[in-house]
Amino acid sequence: MISESFTFKGKDYVEIFVYKWTPNVDVQVRGVVQLAHGMAETAARYEDFANDLTKNGFIVYANDHRGHGETAGKVETLGELGEDAFNSMVEDMHRLNSIIKEENVTLPIFLFGHSMGSFLTQRYICLYGSELKGVILTGTCGKREIIVDIGRIASKVEIMRRGRNAKSINLNKLIFGSNNNFFKPNRTLFDWLSRDNKEVDKYIENPYCGAVFTAGFFYDFLSGLKSVADAEEIKNIPNNLPIYIFGGDKDPVGKNGKGALKLVKTYEKHGVKDLTYKLYKEGRHEMLHETNKDEVTTDIIKWINAHV
């Protein structure tokens, strides 16, 4: 695998950092996977996954979202995404997609979104779905009305009290605080990510992971979740766009599988014709870092191969 990186100017001229992983010269290139990572992590964590994809002939592009990883620039500015964060990240993804098309004119492009990246991807396909060959969503969920409405109200109050740019431990606890409750007694604060203790520890030890985000981000993100659940927006997803949804049946973000299945039913209702889903028994939030990650990766590549 050949590893490179570059930057491009996203919305509002923010410099967006991108990892690019390319197959070795002896491997025939068959397509491209664009990857959207989750909240409070970095695209660098997907290098092993990219290695498997490149071995199978796929170029991988993965940007660090604004406020994350190398795009944030330094640890102190993690979680600071600026105005209209949710929509800005979606537009950054689209600008990267345009670069990918320029560099790979004839190749099909698949968009892979994990967790926050999956919700960004849900919005992306409402706007630009016709430009993709297929979509993969993981660590995801369908409509979550109560927590979204409560969170938006709480974030408004926090913004009024402390300002948009104040990092909010209270909102962080509100949104994520209950995730570990399913796995007591807890070894760490992040047991909900994976059954693999080594992977959990690597997340904790990574200075670019686990940051507390601003009140403004939480308001923008939760507003974005509300928009992706809007039936009128979902109607804009092309019916012929292949979609693969997978996750763990013990993922608290996906409501232990129920939320992921809710999203499947929503897409079925709106006429998506090529829809595949799979829940992995005992799997938690990060299936690419789970104890059965080899099985998960094999299934992903099998699905992509079927749609090239």
Short mmCIF file of C-alpha atoms in Angstrom, two decimals:
data_model
loop_
_atom_site.label_atom_id
_atom_site.label_comp_id
_atom_site.label_asym_id
_atom_site.label_seq_id
_atom_site.Cartn_x
_atom_site.Cartn_y
_atom_site.Cartn_z
CA MET A 1 0.00 0.00 0.00
CA ILE A 2 1.22 3.48 -0.89
CA SER A 3 0.43 6.16 1.71
CA GLU A 4 0.13 9.85 0.84
CA SER A 5 -1.56 12.95 2.21
CA PHE A 6 -2.66 16.33 0.92
CA THR A 7 -4.91 19.24 1.85
CA PHE A 8 -7.65 21.17 0.10
CA LYS A 9 -9.64 24.25 0.98
CA GLY A 10 -13.10 23.37 2.22
CA LYS A 11 -16.08 25.58 2.89
CA ASP A 12 -15.03 28.98 4.30
CA TYR A 13 -11.46 28.22 3.12
CA VAL A 14 -10.72 25.89 6.03
CA GLU A 15 -7.70 23.70 5.19
CA ILE A 16 -8.89 20.07 5.17
CA PHE A 17 -6.30 17.31 5.65
CA VAL A 18 -6.72 14.11 3.61
CA TYR A 19 -5.15 10.65 3.83
CA LYS A 20 -4.84 8.79 0.53
CA TRP A 21 -4.00 5.10 0.38
CA THR A 22 -3.32 3.53 -3.03
CA PRO A 23 -2.80 -0.12 -4.07
CA ASN A 24 0.72 -1.26 -4.86
CA VAL A 25 1.67 -1.07 -8.54
CA ASP A 26 1.10 -4.81 -9.06
CA VAL A 27 -2.57 -4.57 -8.00
CA GLN A 28 -5.23 -3.70 -10.57
CA VAL A 29 -7.23 -0.65 -9.45
CA ARG A 30 -10.99 -1.28 -9.59
CA GLY A 31 -12.62 1.56 -7.67
CA VAL A 32 -12.44 4.18 -4.93
CA VAL A 33 -13.71 4.25 -1.35
CA GLN A 34 -14.20 7.66 0.25
CA LEU A 35 -14.35 7.40 4.02
CA ALA A 36 -16.10 9.68 6.54
CA HIS A 37 -14.91 9.00 10.10
CA GLY A 38 -16.78 9.44 13.38
CA MET A 39 -16.87 12.15 16.01
CA ALA A 40 -13.86 12.70 18.27
CA GLU A 41 -11.51 10.48 16.27
CA THR A 42 -9.28 10.73 13.22
CA ALA A 43 -9.22 9.14 9.77
CA ALA A 44 -5.75 7.80 10.59
CA ARG A 45 -7.46 5.06 12.63
CA TYR A 46 -8.70 3.51 9.37
CA GLU A 47 -5.29 2.69 7.94
CA ASP A 48 -5.64 -1.06 8.58
CA PHE A 49 -9.04 -1.06 6.86
CA ALA A 50 -7.53 0.90 3.98
CA ASN A 51 -4.75 -1.67 3.69
CA ASP A 52 -7.33 -4.43 3.19
CA LEU A 53 -9.20 -2.33 0.63
CA THR A 54 -6.05 -1.51 -1.35
CA LYS A 55 -5.09 -5.18 -1.49
CA ASN A 56 -8.42 -5.71 -3.24
CA GLY A 57 -7.84 -2.94 -5.76
CA PHE A 58 -9.48 0.09 -4.15
CA ILE A 59 -7.96 3.53 -3.64
CA VAL A 60 -9.02 5.05 -0.30
CA TYR A 61 -9.45 8.74 0.50
CA ALA A 62 -10.27 9.81 4.07
CA ASN A 63 -10.32 13.39 5.27
CA ASP A 64 -10.02 14.49 8.88
CA HIS A 65 -13.21 16.48 9.39
CA ARG A 66 -12.86 20.08 10.55
CA GLY A 67 -12.18 20.15 14.30
CA HIS A 68 -10.64 16.67 14.08
CA GLY A 69 -7.15 15.20 13.68
CA GLU A 70 -4.68 16.96 11.42
CA THR A 71 -7.38 19.34 10.16
CA ALA A 72 -7.74 20.69 13.71
CA GLY A 73 -3.99 21.22 13.67
CA LYS A 74 -3.36 20.78 17.37
CA VAL A 75 -4.92 19.00 20.32
CA GLU A 76 -6.06 22.26 21.92
CA THR A 77 -8.37 23.04 18.96
CA LEU A 78 -10.02 19.62 18.72
CA GLY A 79 -13.80 19.94 18.83
CA GLU A 80 -13.84 23.48 17.43
CA LEU A 81 -15.61 23.25 14.07
CA GLY A 82 -16.89 26.77 13.50
CA GLU A 83 -20.29 27.86 12.21
CA ASP A 84 -22.84 25.47 10.67
CA ALA A 85 -20.59 22.50 11.46
CA PHE A 86 -22.80 19.66 10.20
CA ASN A 87 -23.51 21.14 6.78
CA SER A 88 -19.94 22.39 6.45
CA MET A 89 -18.59 18.85 6.92
CA VAL A 90 -21.01 17.54 4.29
CA GLU A 91 -19.83 20.18 1.84
CA ASP A 92 -16.19 19.35 2.64
CA MET A 93 -16.95 15.73 1.76
CA HIS A 94 -18.46 16.82 -1.54
CA ARG A 95 -15.42 18.94 -2.40
CA LEU A 96 -13.19 15.95 -1.70
CA ASN A 97 -15.46 13.82 -3.87
CA SER A 98 -14.93 16.29 -6.72
CA ILE A 99 -11.16 15.96 -6.30
CA ILE A 100 -11.48 12.17 -6.33
CA LYS A 101 -13.42 12.33 -9.62
CA GLU A 102 -10.77 14.54 -11.19
CA GLU A 103 -8.03 12.11 -10.19
CA ASN A 104 -9.96 8.94 -11.07
CA VAL A 105 -12.18 9.80 -14.00
CA THR A 106 -13.36 6.30 -14.92
CA LEU A 107 -13.52 4.65 -11.48
CA PRO A 108 -16.70 4.00 -9.44
CA ILE A 109 -16.79 5.76 -6.05
CA PHE A 110 -18.25 4.26 -2.87
CA LEU A 111 -18.89 6.41 0.22
CA PHE A 112 -18.30 4.78 3.63
CA GLY A 113 -19.56 6.58 6.75
CA HIS A 114 -19.06 5.56 10.38
CA SER A 115 -21.01 7.00 13.35
CA MET A 116 -21.05 10.81 12.93
CA GLY A 117 -19.70 10.14 9.45
CA SER A 118 -22.70 7.91 8.78
CA PHE A 119 -25.09 10.74 9.65
CA LEU A 120 -23.13 13.11 7.43
CA THR A 121 -23.41 10.46 4.72
CA GLN A 122 -27.16 10.17 5.26
CA ARG A 123 -27.38 13.89 4.47
CA TYR A 124 -24.86 13.59 1.63
CA ILE A 125 -26.95 11.06 -0.28
CA CYS A 126 -30.01 13.32 -0.03
CA LEU A 127 -27.98 15.98 -1.86
CA TYR A 128 -25.47 14.12 -4.02
CA GLY A 129 -26.50 10.46 -4.04
CA SER A 130 -26.67 10.28 -7.82
CA GLU A 131 -22.91 10.89 -8.00
CA LEU A 132 -22.04 7.68 -6.11
CA LYS A 133 -21.81 4.02 -7.05
CA GLY A 134 -22.80 2.84 -3.57
CA VAL A 135 -22.98 3.75 0.12
CA ILE A 136 -21.97 1.94 3.32
CA LEU A 137 -23.28 3.05 6.72
CA THR A 138 -22.09 1.68 10.06
CA GLY A 139 -22.44 2.70 13.71
CA THR A 140 -25.60 4.39 12.54
CA CYS A 141 -29.23 4.86 13.48
CA GLY A 142 -32.58 5.98 12.15
CA LYS A 143 -34.73 8.78 13.52
CA ARG A 144 -34.14 9.56 17.24
CA GLU A 145 -36.64 12.28 18.09
CA ILE A 146 -36.50 12.58 21.89
CA ILE A 147 -32.74 12.75 22.46
CA VAL A 148 -32.33 15.07 19.47
CA ASP A 149 -35.00 17.51 20.67
CA ILE A 150 -33.74 17.46 24.27
CA GLY A 151 -30.16 17.91 23.09
CA ARG A 152 -31.01 20.86 20.86
CA ILE A 153 -32.78 22.63 23.72
CA ALA A 154 -29.90 21.89 26.11
CA SER A 155 -27.32 23.09 23.60
CA LYS A 156 -29.26 26.33 23.01
CA VAL A 157 -29.22 26.96 26.75
CA GLU A 158 -25.49 26.18 26.92
CA ILE A 159 -24.80 28.58 24.04
CA MET A 160 -26.77 31.35 25.78
CA ARG A 161 -24.91 30.72 29.04
CA ARG A 162 -21.35 30.16 27.81
CA GLY A 163 -21.21 30.90 24.07
CA ARG A 164 -20.96 28.70 20.93
CA ASN A 165 -17.25 28.07 21.34
CA ALA A 166 -17.36 26.82 24.93
CA LYS A 167 -16.46 23.14 25.20
CA SER A 168 -19.36 21.44 26.94
CA ILE A 169 -18.81 18.54 29.31
CA ASN A 170 -22.52 18.65 30.18
CA LEU A 171 -23.64 18.13 26.59
CA ASN A 172 -21.00 15.45 26.12
CA LYS A 173 -22.46 13.56 29.09
CA LEU A 174 -26.02 14.06 27.83
CA ILE A 175 -25.28 12.60 24.39
CA PHE A 176 -22.73 9.92 25.29
CA GLY A 177 -22.94 9.44 29.05
CA SER A 178 -25.32 6.49 28.98
CA ASN A 179 -23.45 4.50 26.31
CA ASN A 180 -21.32 2.64 28.83
CA ASN A 181 -24.30 1.63 30.98
CA PHE A 182 -24.84 -1.47 28.87
CA PHE A 183 -21.39 -2.84 29.73
CA LYS A 184 -21.06 -2.59 33.50
CA PRO A 185 -18.82 -3.16 35.33
CA ASN A 186 -16.77 -0.79 33.17
CA ARG A 187 -13.05 -1.10 32.64
CA THR A 188 -12.83 2.32 30.92
CA LEU A 189 -15.12 5.18 29.84
CA PHE A 190 -15.06 3.79 26.30
CA ASP A 191 -15.96 0.12 26.74
CA TRP A 192 -18.94 0.76 24.44
CA LEU A 193 -16.64 1.14 21.44
CA SER A 194 -15.41 -2.46 21.20
CA ARG A 195 -14.98 -5.79 22.99
CA ASP A 196 -11.30 -5.64 22.02
CA ASN A 197 -9.52 -4.06 25.00
CA LYS A 198 -6.40 -3.34 22.94
CA GLU A 199 -8.43 -1.29 20.45
CA VAL A 200 -10.18 0.60 23.25
CA ASP A 201 -6.83 1.38 24.86
CA LYS A 202 -5.42 2.60 21.54
CA TYR A 203 -8.36 4.99 21.25
CA ILE A 204 -7.80 6.29 24.79
CA GLU A 205 -4.06 6.73 24.22
CA ASN A 206 -4.54 8.60 20.92
CA PRO A 207 -4.31 12.36 21.60
CA TYR A 208 -6.69 13.02 18.69
CA CYS A 209 -9.47 10.86 20.17
CA GLY A 210 -12.06 11.48 22.87
CA ALA A 211 -12.06 15.29 22.88
CA VAL A 212 -14.96 17.29 24.33
CA PHE A 213 -16.70 19.38 21.67
CA THR A 214 -18.24 22.84 21.75
CA ALA A 215 -21.83 23.76 22.52
CA GLY A 216 -22.15 25.17 19.01
CA PHE A 217 -21.06 21.89 17.49
CA PHE A 218 -23.66 19.95 19.47
CA TYR A 219 -26.43 22.29 18.35
CA ASP A 220 -25.34 22.07 14.70
CA PHE A 221 -24.89 18.29 14.84
CA LEU A 222 -28.26 17.63 16.47
CA SER A 223 -29.93 19.99 13.99
CA GLY A 224 -28.27 17.96 11.25
CA LEU A 225 -29.68 14.74 12.71
CA LYS A 226 -33.13 16.30 12.58
CA SER A 227 -32.69 17.21 8.91
CA VAL A 228 -31.55 13.73 7.83
CA ALA A 229 -34.68 12.23 9.39
CA ASP A 230 -36.97 14.54 7.42
CA ALA A 231 -39.15 12.48 5.08
CA GLU A 232 -39.09 15.15 2.38
CA GLU A 233 -35.28 15.11 2.38
CA ILE A 234 -35.11 11.30 2.28
CA LYS A 235 -37.24 11.34 -0.87
CA ASN A 236 -34.26 12.88 -2.66
CA ILE A 237 -32.15 9.73 -2.24
CA PRO A 238 -31.96 7.97 -5.64
CA ASN A 239 -33.97 4.73 -5.51
CA ASN A 240 -31.28 2.92 -7.50
CA LEU A 241 -28.43 3.82 -5.10
CA PRO A 242 -27.09 0.61 -3.47
CA ILE A 243 -26.91 0.95 0.33
CA TYR A 244 -25.29 -1.42 2.83
CA ILE A 245 -26.05 -0.87 6.53
CA PHE A 246 -24.27 -2.88 9.21
CA GLY A 247 -23.48 -2.71 12.91
CA GLY A 248 -23.28 -4.54 16.19
CA ASP A 249 -26.40 -5.68 17.99
CA LYS A 250 -24.88 -4.22 21.17
CA ASP A 251 -24.10 -0.79 19.72
CA PRO A 252 -25.73 1.85 21.96
CA VAL A 253 -25.61 4.46 19.18
CA GLY A 254 -27.65 2.10 17.01
CA LYS A 255 -29.95 1.31 19.95
CA ASN A 256 -28.64 -2.26 20.08
CA GLY A 257 -29.50 -2.84 16.45
CA LYS A 258 -33.04 -1.45 16.62
CA GLY A 259 -31.99 1.98 15.40
CA ALA A 260 -30.08 0.55 12.46
CA LEU A 261 -33.08 -1.58 11.48
CA LYS A 262 -35.29 1.50 11.79
CA LEU A 263 -33.11 3.20 9.19
CA VAL A 264 -33.38 0.14 6.94
CA LYS A 265 -37.18 0.27 7.15
CA THR A 266 -37.15 4.01 6.44
CA TYR A 267 -35.15 3.49 3.26
CA GLU A 268 -37.35 0.54 2.27
CA LYS A 269 -40.42 2.72 2.71
CA HIS A 270 -38.97 5.34 0.41
CA GLY A 271 -38.27 2.83 -2.33
CA VAL A 272 -34.52 2.13 -2.15
CA LYS A 273 -34.24 -0.97 -4.32
CA ASP A 274 -30.79 -2.33 -3.48
CA LEU A 275 -30.65 -2.41 0.32
CA THR A 276 -28.52 -4.82 2.36
CA TYR A 277 -28.10 -4.96 6.13
CA LYS A 278 -26.33 -7.09 8.71
CA LEU A 279 -26.10 -7.06 12.51
CA TYR A 280 -23.16 -8.80 14.19
CA LYS A 281 -23.94 -10.64 17.40
CA GLU A 282 -22.41 -8.98 20.50
CA GLY A 283 -20.74 -6.33 18.33
CA ARG A 284 -20.41 -2.85 19.81
CA HIS A 285 -20.01 0.54 18.15
CA GLU A 286 -16.80 0.22 16.12
CA MET A 287 -17.15 -2.93 14.06
CA LEU A 288 -13.90 -2.21 12.20
CA HIS A 289 -12.10 -2.40 15.56
CA GLU A 290 -14.05 -5.33 16.96
CA THR A 291 -12.83 -8.82 17.82
CA ASN A 292 -14.36 -10.09 14.54
CA LYS A 293 -13.07 -7.22 12.37
CA ASP A 294 -11.67 -9.64 9.76
CA GLU A 295 -15.16 -11.06 9.19
CA VAL A 296 -16.60 -7.54 9.00
CA THR A 297 -13.99 -6.36 6.48
CA THR A 298 -14.50 -9.48 4.34
CA ASP A 299 -18.24 -8.79 4.22
CA ILE A 300 -17.68 -5.15 3.23
CA ILE A 301 -15.31 -6.03 0.41
CA LYS A 302 -17.67 -8.78 -0.80
CA TRP A 303 -20.51 -6.23 -0.99
CA ILE A 304 -18.37 -3.66 -2.81
CA ASN A 305 -17.12 -6.27 -5.27
CA ALA A 306 -20.73 -7.20 -6.07
CA HIS A 307 -21.43 -3.57 -7.01
CA VAL A 308 -18.32 -2.62 -8.98
#
